[in-house]
Coordinates of C-alpha atoms in Angstrom, one line a residue:
Chain A
M383 CA 1.5 36.0 -10.4
N384 CA 0.9 36.2 -6.2
H385 CA -2.4 37.8 -5.6
I386 CA -0.6 40.4 -3.4
V387 CA 1.6 41.6 -6.2
L388 CA -2.2 41.9 -8.6
K389 CA -3.1 43.7 -5.5
I390 CA -0.1 46.2 -5.7
V391 CA -0.2 46.6 -9.6
Y392 CA -3.7 47.4 -9.3
A393 CA -3.4 49.7 -6.7
N394 CA -0.4 51.5 -8.3
F395 CA -2.2 51.8 -11.8
W396 CA -4.6 54.5 -9.6
R397 CA -2.1 56.1 -8.2
H398 CA -0.7 58.0 -10.9
P399 CA -4.0 58.3 -13.4
F400 CA -2.9 60.6 -15.7
R401 CA 0.2 59.3 -16.7
N402 CA -0.6 55.7 -16.6
I403 CA -3.9 56.9 -19.0
G404 CA -1.4 58.7 -20.8
L405 CA 0.6 55.9 -21.5
V406 CA -2.4 53.2 -21.9
F407 CA -3.4 56.3 -24.8
L408 CA 0.1 56.3 -26.4
T409 CA 0.2 52.1 -26.2
A410 CA -3.3 52.1 -28.0
I411 CA -2.2 54.5 -31.2
A412 CA 0.7 52.5 -31.2
S413 CA -1.7 49.4 -31.2
A414 CA -4.0 50.8 -33.7
T415 CA -1.3 52.3 -36.1
L416 CA 0.6 48.6 -36.2
L417 CA -2.6 46.8 -36.8
S418 CA -3.9 48.9 -38.9
G419 CA -0.7 49.1 -41.4
A420 CA -0.4 45.3 -41.2
L421 CA -4.4 44.6 -42.1
F422 CA -3.8 47.5 -44.8
S423 CA -0.7 45.7 -46.5
E424 CA -2.6 42.4 -46.5
S425 CA -5.4 43.8 -47.6
L426 CA -3.6 45.2 -50.3
D427 CA -1.2 42.3 -51.2
A428 CA -5.0 40.3 -51.1
G429 CA -6.6 43.1 -53.4
F430 CA -3.9 43.0 -55.9
E431 CA -3.5 39.0 -55.8
Q432 CA -7.5 39.2 -56.7
L433 CA -6.8 41.7 -59.4
S434 CA -3.7 40.1 -61.1
S435 CA -5.7 36.7 -61.0
R436 CA -9.0 38.1 -62.7
M437 CA -7.5 40.9 -64.7
G438 CA -5.1 38.5 -66.0
A439 CA -4.2 39.4 -69.3
D440 CA -0.5 39.3 -70.6
L441 CA -1.7 42.6 -72.8
I442 CA -4.3 45.3 -72.5
V443 CA -4.9 47.7 -75.7
V444 CA -6.5 51.1 -74.8
P445 CA -7.1 54.2 -76.3
F446 CA -4.3 56.6 -76.2
E447 CA -4.6 59.5 -74.2
S448 CA -1.4 61.9 -73.3
D449 CA -2.5 61.7 -69.1
A450 CA -3.2 57.9 -69.6
K451 CA -1.5 55.9 -66.9
D452 CA -0.1 52.6 -67.5
Q453 CA -2.9 50.9 -65.5
P454 CA -6.6 49.2 -65.8
I455 CA -8.3 52.4 -66.5
L456 CA -11.3 50.9 -64.3
L457 CA -9.0 51.0 -61.2
Q458 CA -9.0 55.0 -61.7
G459 CA -12.5 55.2 -61.6
E460 CA -12.4 57.9 -64.4
L461 CA -13.9 56.3 -67.5
S462 CA -12.5 56.8 -70.8
H463 CA -15.4 57.4 -73.4
R464 CA -12.8 57.1 -76.1
T465 CA -12.7 53.9 -78.2
L466 CA -10.8 51.7 -80.2
P467 CA -11.5 51.3 -83.9
R468 CA -13.9 48.3 -84.3
E469 CA -11.7 45.9 -87.0
I470 CA -8.9 45.8 -83.9
L471 CA -10.2 42.7 -82.5
E472 CA -9.9 40.8 -85.4
F473 CA -6.3 42.3 -86.4
T474 CA -5.2 41.3 -82.3
R475 CA -6.6 38.1 -83.1
N476 CA -4.7 37.8 -86.2
I477 CA -1.0 38.9 -85.1
P478 CA 1.6 35.8 -84.9
G479 CA 1.7 34.7 -81.1
I480 CA -1.7 36.1 -79.8
K481 CA -3.3 33.2 -78.2
I482 CA -6.5 34.5 -77.1
A483 CA -7.7 37.8 -77.2
S484 CA -11.5 39.3 -76.1
S485 CA -12.9 42.7 -76.2
Q486 CA -14.4 44.9 -73.5
Y487 CA -16.8 47.7 -73.2
Y488 CA -16.6 50.0 -70.3
F489 CA -19.4 53.1 -69.9
S490 CA -21.1 54.7 -66.7
S491 CA -24.7 55.2 -66.2
L492 CA -26.1 58.3 -65.4
G493 CA -27.4 56.8 -61.8
S494 CA -29.3 54.0 -61.6
S495 CA -32.1 52.7 -59.3
C496 CA -29.5 50.9 -57.1
C497 CA -26.8 53.3 -56.3
D498 CA -26.4 57.1 -55.5
K499 CA -23.5 57.4 -58.0
K500 CA -23.0 56.4 -61.1
V501 CA -22.3 52.8 -61.8
I502 CA -19.5 51.7 -64.2
I503 CA -20.8 49.5 -66.7
I504 CA -18.3 46.5 -68.2
G505 CA -19.4 44.5 -71.6
F506 CA -17.4 41.6 -72.4
D507 CA -18.1 39.1 -74.9
S508 CA -19.0 35.7 -73.0
K509 CA -17.9 33.2 -76.2
T510 CA -14.0 34.7 -76.1
D511 CA -13.6 36.3 -72.6
F512 CA -10.7 34.9 -70.5
T513 CA -10.4 37.6 -68.0
I514 CA -13.8 38.3 -66.5
K515 CA -15.8 35.3 -67.0
P516 CA -13.9 32.5 -65.1
W517 CA -14.4 35.0 -62.2
I518 CA -18.4 35.0 -62.2
R519 CA -18.3 31.4 -62.9
R520 CA -17.4 31.3 -59.1
N521 CA -20.4 32.5 -58.5
Y522 CA -22.7 32.1 -61.8
K523 CA -22.7 29.0 -63.5
K524 CA -25.6 29.3 -66.2
D525 CA -25.4 31.0 -69.0
F526 CA -25.7 35.0 -69.7
P527 CA -29.1 35.5 -71.4
I528 CA -29.8 38.9 -73.1
G529 CA -31.2 41.2 -70.7
S530 CA -29.6 39.8 -67.8
V531 CA -26.5 41.2 -65.2
I532 CA -24.3 40.5 -62.8
V533 CA -23.2 43.1 -60.1
G534 CA -20.7 43.3 -57.7
S535 CA -20.4 43.1 -54.4
D536 CA -21.0 46.6 -53.4
I537 CA -23.9 46.9 -55.7
Q538 CA -27.1 46.8 -53.8
V539 CA -30.2 45.1 -55.6
D540 CA -33.8 45.1 -54.3
E541 CA -36.3 42.3 -53.7
T542 CA -37.4 42.8 -57.6
G543 CA -34.2 41.4 -58.3
K544 CA -33.6 43.9 -60.9
I545 CA -31.9 46.7 -61.5
K546 CA -32.9 50.1 -63.8
F547 CA -30.3 51.8 -66.2
F548 CA -32.0 54.2 -69.2
D549 CA -34.8 53.3 -67.8
K550 CA -34.9 49.8 -68.8
E551 CA -34.8 46.8 -66.2
F552 CA -32.3 44.2 -65.9
V553 CA -32.3 41.2 -64.4
V554 CA -29.5 40.2 -61.5
V555 CA -29.1 37.2 -62.3
A556 CA -25.7 37.1 -60.0
S557 CA -24.0 38.9 -56.9
L558 CA -20.4 38.7 -57.2
E559 CA -17.7 37.9 -54.5
R560 CA -15.8 41.0 -53.1
M561 CA -12.4 42.1 -55.0
G562 CA -11.7 45.2 -53.0
N563 CA -11.6 47.9 -56.0
K564 CA -13.3 49.9 -57.7
L565 CA -15.0 46.5 -59.8
D566 CA -17.2 46.1 -56.5
Q567 CA -18.9 49.0 -58.0
A568 CA -18.9 47.8 -61.4
V569 CA -22.1 45.9 -63.3
F570 CA -21.4 43.6 -65.8
A571 CA -22.9 42.5 -69.0
D572 CA -22.4 40.4 -71.8
A573 CA -22.8 42.1 -75.5
G574 CA -26.4 40.6 -76.3
T575 CA -27.3 42.9 -73.3
I576 CA -24.6 45.4 -74.3
E577 CA -26.8 46.0 -77.1
I578 CA -29.8 46.6 -75.4
L579 CA -28.0 49.1 -73.2
Q580 CA -27.0 51.1 -76.3
K581 CA -30.1 51.1 -77.2
A582 CA -31.6 52.3 -74.6
A583 CA -29.1 55.1 -74.0
K584 CA -29.4 56.2 -77.3
E585 CA -33.4 56.7 -76.7
K586 CA -32.6 58.9 -74.0
G587 CA -30.3 61.0 -76.4
L588 CA -27.0 59.6 -74.8
N589 CA -24.7 59.2 -77.9
F590 CA -21.6 58.6 -75.8
I591 CA -22.2 54.9 -76.2
S592 CA -19.9 53.9 -79.6
E593 CA -21.9 51.3 -81.0
G594 CA -19.5 47.8 -81.6
K595 CA -16.3 49.8 -80.9
P596 CA -14.2 48.1 -78.1
S597 CA -12.7 50.5 -74.9
A598 CA -10.1 47.7 -74.7
I599 CA -8.9 44.6 -75.7
L600 CA -7.5 42.4 -73.8
A601 CA -4.9 39.6 -74.9
N602 CA -3.0 36.6 -73.8
I603 CA 0.2 35.7 -75.8
E604 CA 1.8 32.2 -76.6
K605 CA 4.5 31.3 -74.7
D606 CA 7.6 32.2 -76.8
A607 CA 5.8 35.2 -78.4
D608 CA 7.7 38.5 -78.0
F609 CA 5.8 41.3 -76.9
E610 CA 7.6 44.1 -78.7
K611 CA 7.0 42.8 -81.7
I612 CA 3.3 42.4 -81.5
S613 CA 3.1 45.5 -80.1
Q614 CA 5.0 47.0 -82.9
T615 CA 2.8 45.4 -85.4
L616 CA -0.2 46.8 -83.5
Y617 CA 1.3 50.4 -83.2
E618 CA 2.1 50.4 -87.1
K619 CA -1.3 49.8 -88.1
F620 CA -3.6 51.8 -85.6
D621 CA -3.1 55.5 -84.6
N622 CA -3.7 56.7 -81.0
I623 CA -3.4 53.3 -79.4
H624 CA -1.6 52.3 -76.2
V625 CA -0.4 48.6 -75.8
I626 CA 0.5 48.1 -72.2
P627 CA 2.2 44.8 -70.9
R628 CA 1.0 43.1 -67.8
K629 CA 4.5 44.3 -66.3
N630 CA 3.1 47.8 -66.4
L631 CA -0.5 47.0 -65.9
F632 CA -0.3 47.9 -62.4
D633 CA 2.5 50.2 -62.1
S634 CA 1.2 52.7 -60.8
V635 CA -1.2 51.2 -58.7
I636 CA 1.7 49.3 -57.0
A637 CA 2.9 52.7 -56.5
T638 CA 0.4 54.4 -54.5
A639 CA -0.2 51.6 -52.4
R640 CA 3.0 51.2 -51.5
L641 CA 4.0 54.2 -50.8
S642 CA 0.6 54.2 -48.5
K643 CA 2.1 51.1 -47.2
I644 CA 5.5 52.9 -46.1
V645 CA 3.9 55.7 -44.8
I646 CA 1.2 53.9 -42.7
W647 CA 4.5 51.4 -41.5
I648 CA 6.6 54.5 -40.5
I649 CA 3.5 56.0 -38.0
A650 CA 3.1 52.5 -36.8
I651 CA 6.9 52.2 -35.7
F652 CA 7.1 55.7 -34.7
F653 CA 4.3 55.5 -32.3
L654 CA 5.5 52.0 -31.2
I655 CA 9.1 53.3 -30.6
V656 CA 7.3 57.0 -28.6
S657 CA 5.0 54.4 -26.6
I658 CA 8.2 51.7 -25.6
A659 CA 10.1 54.7 -25.0
A660 CA 7.3 56.4 -23.0
V661 CA 6.8 53.3 -21.4
S662 CA 10.9 52.9 -20.2
V663 CA 11.6 56.4 -19.1
S664 CA 8.2 56.6 -17.1
F665 CA 8.7 53.3 -15.1
S666 CA 12.3 53.8 -15.3
L667 CA 11.2 57.4 -12.9
S668 CA 8.7 55.5 -11.3
A669 CA 11.3 53.0 -10.1
N670 CA 13.5 55.5 -9.0
E671 CA 11.0 57.3 -6.7
R672 CA 9.8 54.1 -5.4
K673 CA 13.0 52.6 -4.1
R674 CA 12.1 52.7 -0.9
E675 CA 8.7 51.1 -1.1
F676 CA 10.8 48.1 -3.2
A677 CA 13.1 48.0 -0.5
T678 CA 10.4 47.9 2.4
L679 CA 8.8 45.3 0.5
R680 CA 12.2 42.9 0.4
V681 CA 12.1 43.7 4.0
I682 CA 8.9 42.0 4.9
G683 CA 9.3 39.4 2.5
F684 CA 9.1 40.0 -1.2
T685 CA 11.3 38.0 -3.2
Q686 CA 13.1 39.6 -6.4
K687 CA 11.0 37.7 -8.6
K688 CA 8.3 39.4 -6.5
L689 CA 9.5 42.7 -7.2
E690 CA 10.4 42.0 -10.7
Q691 CA 6.6 40.6 -11.0
I692 CA 5.3 44.6 -9.7
V693 CA 7.1 46.1 -12.5
L694 CA 6.7 43.8 -15.3
G695 CA 2.7 43.4 -13.8
E696 CA 2.5 47.8 -13.7
S697 CA 4.0 47.7 -17.2
L698 CA 1.9 44.9 -18.3
L699 CA -1.0 46.5 -17.6
V700 CA -0.7 49.7 -19.1
S701 CA 0.6 48.1 -22.4
G702 CA -2.1 45.5 -22.2
I703 CA -5.0 48.0 -22.0
G704 CA -3.6 49.9 -24.1
T705 CA -3.0 47.3 -26.8
I706 CA -6.9 46.3 -26.5
I707 CA -8.2 49.6 -26.8
G708 CA -5.6 50.2 -29.8
T709 CA -7.0 46.8 -31.5
L710 CA -10.4 47.6 -31.2
F711 CA -9.9 50.7 -32.9
G712 CA -7.4 49.6 -35.6
I713 CA -9.9 47.3 -36.4
F714 CA -12.7 50.4 -37.0
I715 CA -10.4 52.2 -38.5
T716 CA -9.2 49.8 -41.4
L717 CA -12.9 49.2 -41.6
S718 CA -13.8 52.6 -41.8
F719 CA -11.1 53.6 -44.3
R720 CA -11.7 50.5 -46.4
I721 CA -13.9 52.4 -48.8
F722 CA -12.0 55.9 -48.6
V723 CA -8.6 53.7 -49.5
I724 CA -10.6 52.2 -53.2
D725 CA -12.2 55.2 -53.9
R726 CA -9.7 57.8 -53.1
L727 CA -6.3 55.7 -53.6
S728 CA -7.7 53.6 -56.5
V729 CA -5.8 50.8 -55.4
P730 CA -7.2 47.1 -54.6
F731 CA -8.3 46.8 -50.9
L732 CA -9.7 43.4 -49.8
L733 CA -9.5 42.2 -46.2
P734 CA -7.6 38.9 -46.5
N735 CA -9.9 35.6 -45.1
A736 CA -11.3 36.0 -41.6
V737 CA -8.2 33.1 -40.0
V738 CA -5.9 35.3 -41.4
V739 CA -7.3 38.9 -39.9
L740 CA -8.0 36.7 -36.5
L741 CA -3.8 35.7 -36.5
T742 CA -2.9 39.5 -37.4
I743 CA -4.9 40.9 -34.5
V744 CA -3.6 38.1 -32.1
A745 CA -0.2 39.1 -33.0
T746 CA -0.9 42.6 -32.8
L747 CA -2.5 42.2 -28.9
F748 CA 0.9 40.4 -28.1
V749 CA 3.5 42.5 -29.9
P750 CA 2.8 46.0 -27.9
S751 CA 2.3 44.3 -24.9
I752 CA 5.5 42.3 -25.1
I753 CA 7.2 45.5 -26.5
G754 CA 5.8 47.1 -23.2
T755 CA 6.8 44.7 -20.4
G756 CA 9.7 44.4 -22.7
A757 CA 10.9 48.2 -21.7
A758 CA 10.7 47.7 -18.2
Y759 CA 12.3 44.1 -18.0
R760 CA 15.3 46.1 -17.5
I761 CA 14.3 47.8 -15.1
A762 CA 12.3 45.2 -13.1
K763 CA 15.5 43.4 -13.4
K764 CA 17.1 46.3 -11.5
I765 CA 14.1 46.5 -8.8
G766 CA 14.8 42.8 -8.1
K767 CA 18.3 43.1 -7.3
I768 CA 17.7 46.8 -5.2
D769 CA 20.4 47.2 -2.2
V770 CA 18.0 47.6 0.7
Y771 CA 20.2 48.9 3.2
S772 CA 20.9 51.9 0.9
A773 CA 17.7 52.1 -0.6
L774 CA 16.1 52.8 3.0
K775 CA 18.7 55.2 3.9
E776 CA 17.6 57.5 1.0
E777 CA 15.7 60.5 1.7
T778 CA 12.4 60.6 -0.1
Chain B
M823 CA 15.4 30.1 18.6
I824 CA 19.2 30.8 18.9
L825 CA 20.6 33.5 16.1
N826 CA 24.2 32.8 16.1
G827 CA 26.8 35.2 14.3
N828 CA 30.5 34.8 13.8
N829 CA 33.1 36.7 12.7
I830 CA 30.7 39.2 11.0
T831 CA 32.5 41.2 8.5
K832 CA 30.9 43.7 6.2
E833 CA 33.1 45.7 4.1
Y834 CA 32.0 48.6 1.6
T835 CA 34.4 50.4 -1.1
R836 CA 34.1 54.4 -0.8
R837 CA 36.2 56.4 -3.2
G838 CA 38.1 53.7 -4.0
E839 CA 39.2 52.3 -0.8
T840 CA 37.7 49.4 0.9
F841 CA 36.8 50.0 5.0
P842 CA 34.9 47.4 7.3
A843 CA 31.5 48.8 8.1
V844 CA 31.1 45.9 10.7
N845 CA 34.7 44.3 11.4
K846 CA 34.9 40.6 12.5
A847 CA 31.4 41.2 15.0
D848 CA 30.5 37.7 17.0
F849 CA 26.9 38.1 18.3
F850 CA 24.6 35.5 19.5
A851 CA 20.7 36.2 20.8
W852 CA 18.1 33.2 22.5
S853 CA 14.2 33.3 22.7
G854 CA 13.6 35.5 25.3
D855 CA 16.8 37.7 25.0
Y856 CA 16.2 41.2 25.1
T857 CA 19.4 42.6 23.2
V858 CA 20.5 46.5 23.3
I859 CA 23.4 47.6 20.6
F860 CA 24.2 50.8 21.5
G861 CA 26.7 53.3 19.5
E862 CA 27.3 56.5 17.7
S863 CA 26.0 57.5 14.2
G864 CA 28.2 55.5 11.3
S865 CA 29.4 52.5 14.3
G866 CA 27.8 50.0 12.1
K867 CA 25.0 49.1 14.0
S868 CA 22.6 49.3 11.2
T869 CA 25.2 47.3 8.5
L870 CA 25.2 45.0 11.5
L871 CA 21.2 44.9 11.8
N872 CA 20.7 44.3 8.0
A873 CA 23.3 41.5 7.8
L874 CA 21.5 39.6 11.1
A875 CA 18.4 40.4 9.3
G876 CA 19.2 38.5 6.2
I877 CA 19.1 41.8 4.2
S878 CA 22.5 42.2 3.2
A879 CA 24.7 39.4 3.2
P880 CA 27.8 39.9 5.2
T881 CA 31.6 40.3 3.1
S882 CA 32.6 37.1 5.5
G883 CA 31.4 35.4 8.7
S884 CA 28.2 33.5 9.3
I885 CA 25.1 33.7 10.5
E886 CA 22.4 31.4 11.4
I887 CA 19.6 31.1 12.8
D888 CA 18.7 28.0 14.5
G889 CA 21.7 26.1 13.3
Q890 CA 21.1 27.3 9.2
P891 CA 23.4 29.5 7.6
L892 CA 21.0 32.5 6.4
Y893 CA 22.9 33.4 3.3
S894 CA 23.0 30.0 2.4
L895 CA 19.2 30.1 1.8
D896 CA 17.9 30.8 -1.9
D897 CA 15.9 33.8 -2.5
E898 CA 12.7 32.0 -2.0
S899 CA 13.6 30.4 1.3
L900 CA 15.4 33.5 2.6
S901 CA 12.3 36.1 1.7
K902 CA 9.9 33.5 3.7
L903 CA 12.0 33.0 6.7
R904 CA 12.1 36.9 6.8
N905 CA 8.7 37.4 6.6
E906 CA 7.6 34.6 8.7
R907 CA 10.2 34.5 12.0
I908 CA 11.7 37.3 11.7
G909 CA 10.2 41.5 12.1
Y910 CA 12.8 44.0 11.0
I911 CA 12.0 47.4 11.9
P912 CA 14.4 49.4 9.5
Q913 CA 15.6 53.1 10.6
N914 CA 14.0 54.9 7.5
T915 CA 11.2 52.9 7.0
A916 CA 8.4 53.5 4.4
C917 CA 4.8 52.3 4.1
L918 CA 3.1 51.9 0.1
P919 CA 1.4 55.1 -0.1
V920 CA -1.7 53.2 -2.0
F921 CA -2.7 51.2 0.6
T922 CA -4.1 52.2 4.2
V923 CA -2.5 51.6 7.4
T924 CA -4.4 48.4 7.8
E925 CA -3.3 47.3 4.2
N926 CA -0.2 47.8 4.8
I927 CA 0.5 46.0 7.9
E928 CA -2.2 43.0 6.3
L929 CA 0.5 43.4 3.4
A930 CA 3.3 41.3 5.7
A931 CA 0.4 39.1 6.9
S932 CA -1.1 37.8 3.7
L933 CA 2.3 37.9 1.4
Y934 CA 2.9 33.5 2.5
K935 CA -0.8 32.7 3.7
R936 CA -4.0 33.8 2.2
R937 CA -5.8 34.5 5.4
V938 CA -5.0 37.4 8.0
D939 CA -5.9 37.3 11.6
K940 CA -8.0 41.0 11.6
D941 CA -8.3 41.0 15.4
Q942 CA -4.4 40.7 15.9
V943 CA -4.4 43.4 13.7
K944 CA -6.4 45.6 15.4
S945 CA -5.0 44.5 18.9
L946 CA -1.6 45.4 17.5
L947 CA -2.9 49.2 16.5
K948 CA -4.2 49.4 19.9
K949 CA -1.2 48.5 21.4
L950 CA 0.9 50.8 19.9
G951 CA -1.9 53.5 20.5
I952 CA -2.8 54.2 16.3
E953 CA -5.9 52.2 16.3
H954 CA -7.5 55.4 14.9
L955 CA -5.5 55.7 11.9
A956 CA -6.4 51.8 10.8
D957 CA -8.2 53.2 7.6
E958 CA -5.8 56.6 7.0
Y959 CA -3.5 57.1 3.9
P960 CA 0.2 56.7 4.9
A961 CA 0.7 60.4 3.4
N962 CA -1.6 61.5 6.3
L963 CA 0.6 60.5 8.9
S964 CA 3.6 61.9 11.1
G965 CA 6.7 60.7 11.3
G966 CA 6.0 59.1 14.6
E967 CA 3.0 57.5 13.6
L968 CA 4.4 55.5 10.6
R969 CA 7.0 54.6 12.8
R970 CA 4.5 53.0 14.8
V971 CA 2.8 51.3 11.9
S972 CA 6.2 49.8 10.3
I973 CA 6.8 48.1 14.2
A974 CA 3.1 46.8 14.0
R975 CA 3.9 45.4 10.1
A976 CA 7.4 43.6 11.7
L977 CA 5.0 42.2 14.6
V978 CA 2.4 41.1 12.7
N979 CA 3.3 37.6 11.8
N980 CA 4.8 36.8 15.2
P981 CA 8.1 36.5 14.6
D982 CA 10.7 34.7 16.5
L983 CA 13.3 37.7 16.0
I984 CA 12.3 41.0 16.5
I985 CA 15.7 43.5 14.8
A986 CA 14.7 47.1 15.6
D987 CA 16.5 49.6 13.8
E988 CA 15.9 53.3 15.9
P989 CA 12.7 52.0 16.5
T990 CA 11.9 55.2 18.7
S991 CA 13.4 57.5 16.7
N992 CA 10.6 59.7 16.0
L993 CA 8.7 58.7 19.2
D994 CA 8.4 60.7 22.0
E995 CA 9.2 59.3 25.3
D996 CA 5.6 58.1 26.5
N997 CA 5.2 56.0 23.1
S998 CA 8.9 55.2 23.7
R999 CA 8.3 53.4 26.6
K1000 CA 5.3 51.9 25.1
V1001 CA 7.3 50.0 22.3
F1002 CA 10.0 49.1 24.5
S1003 CA 7.6 48.0 26.9
L1004 CA 6.0 46.0 24.1
F1005 CA 9.3 44.2 23.1
G1006 CA 9.9 43.7 27.0
R1007 CA 6.4 41.5 27.2
L1008 CA 7.2 39.5 23.6
A1009 CA 10.8 38.9 24.8
K1010 CA 8.9 37.2 28.5
A1011 CA 6.8 35.4 25.7
G1012 CA 10.0 33.9 24.3
V1013 CA 10.7 36.6 21.1
A1014 CA 14.5 37.5 20.6
I1015 CA 14.8 41.1 20.8
V1016 CA 17.7 43.0 18.9
V1017 CA 17.1 46.7 19.3
A1018 CA 19.8 49.3 17.9
T1019 CA 19.2 52.8 19.6
H1020 CA 20.4 55.6 20.9
D1021 CA 17.4 55.8 23.4
R1022 CA 18.7 55.1 27.0
T1023 CA 15.1 53.8 27.7
A1024 CA 16.2 50.8 26.2
F1025 CA 18.5 49.6 28.5
G1026 CA 16.0 49.4 31.5
Y1027 CA 13.9 46.5 29.6
S1028 CA 17.3 44.9 28.2
N1029 CA 19.3 41.7 29.3
R1030 CA 22.1 42.4 27.0
V1031 CA 23.8 45.2 25.7
Y1032 CA 26.5 46.1 23.1
H1033 CA 28.7 48.5 22.3
M1034 CA 29.4 49.2 18.9
K1035 CA 32.6 51.1 18.0
L1036 CA 34.0 51.9 14.5
G1037 CA 32.2 48.6 13.1
S1038 CA 33.5 46.3 16.2
L1039 CA 30.9 44.8 18.3
I1040 CA 31.5 45.2 21.9
P1041 CA 29.6 43.1 24.9
D1042 CA 28.9 45.8 27.6
I1043 CA 29.3 44.7 31.2
G1044 CA 29.7 47.5 32.5
E1045 CA 27.6 50.7 32.4
Y1046 CA 24.4 50.1 30.9
G1047 CA 24.2 46.3 31.0
N1048 CA 22.6 44.0 33.7
L1049 CA 24.5 41.1 32.8

């Protein structure tokens, strides 16, 4: 682009500062919503991928509650204190078609030294567990000594490396990588440590932890096994249980996430269309107002291409500034609302890896700029072919 | 420099009817010629000047500068030629409102070359009596002042050919005389001047006069001409 063209583009930006700042603002909103939408969708997908790989059971047995939703109880953030019968684990293991089964215990502390709110405590049997242990193994390869805990990524541990529950200290042996859901705020402990916890809770007069009674049974079934038959066997034996198949495990979470994705994409597309329309209308009006100017530029030797570059350059400047501001704002929004999404929407939300985030940012940097410039392209072409004689005759 | 136009016809269509605004006009101008085209409004003067200035291609006929057909050039070459060799002063001119008077003039000078002769710009402003307006913005200028800015802009690249459409339309008698006198000096220095005007003052400076009537260009050898 010629230095004179750049000079004209820059000078014209300040000719109508309010109009151009308005266009910058619109483009910024479009860009911010577009980036947030893209990052939001990718984060939900990454969150789900992480969640399903970590919660990879073919079925889960939980206590029946009339208002229970078919989803992992932990994602709702509302822990049920109901438990399953003690013998259900052994019974489940012996059902034909069950490959592996393990019990889990969910309860919450009443505040701890680490956190200003309740902490979810998840107990698992390290001998039989097949959902939590493989995940923990990525960060912690050793045994699970009694009195030790593993904490989620959002749990802050002080320099002593210990955490206190019910006035009893537990050694933190590992901190897990981020999952993007409520499990990031959870503490994991093997069955031996859970016993100590139960005892400590009892000493404090808290009897909500039912000794030895699991909160959930997670199982994998044989390849050819019939889920319906297995669940029927469980229902016939036990009252007040709920057997959830893997396909239903995340239904309500997926529905919430899908709705959130749709809403944010609608908002992003709406602002994108509005900003394209605004840029297009504004530049069309401006080009009409400036016909004589463009004709004069042709007279003094500007080529058609240079006139087109002026119009496109002005549009690119407006949409470019807007896009940069919007992208920065979009990153801020996404990071700021991450906790809100996990807490309020109860959906897994995990920012994808840095390369994907960077590529998304680069893509969203380009899209509004290209669209903004595209909106002015038709006008630029029209101006390039301006009839100088007629334009000069027109009254200003 | 030789400007040579043969059989120039420019047609327009109005309400479905085609008519020639310029009809088979022959025109030539040499370096140092001071040509005045005289004619009533709507006679086709501006259309002809636009064609001669490389702005609007004729429907038929040819226009050459030093044997080079203008409209066979691509847009880049024709635009460069217009910038460097032709100083065109349109009837209705416009300046870029975001630039000062000096910047508007320098725009034409710096388009194809980086260095602008600032002294020449100042000198032109002085010759046209607008040196005090150098840093003013076009919005603060009168019609006559703007007209002189556009004349300065047309002259800044020392063109071989100056084509001026009613260059003194907004000027008082004194300033009109200054402009025609400046053109006269330029003609003496070898620049070809082509002026379309109603202003009879121009005839005193010219060495060739044409009459334009209903699109036809007629060499005038009588009342106003010096040939």
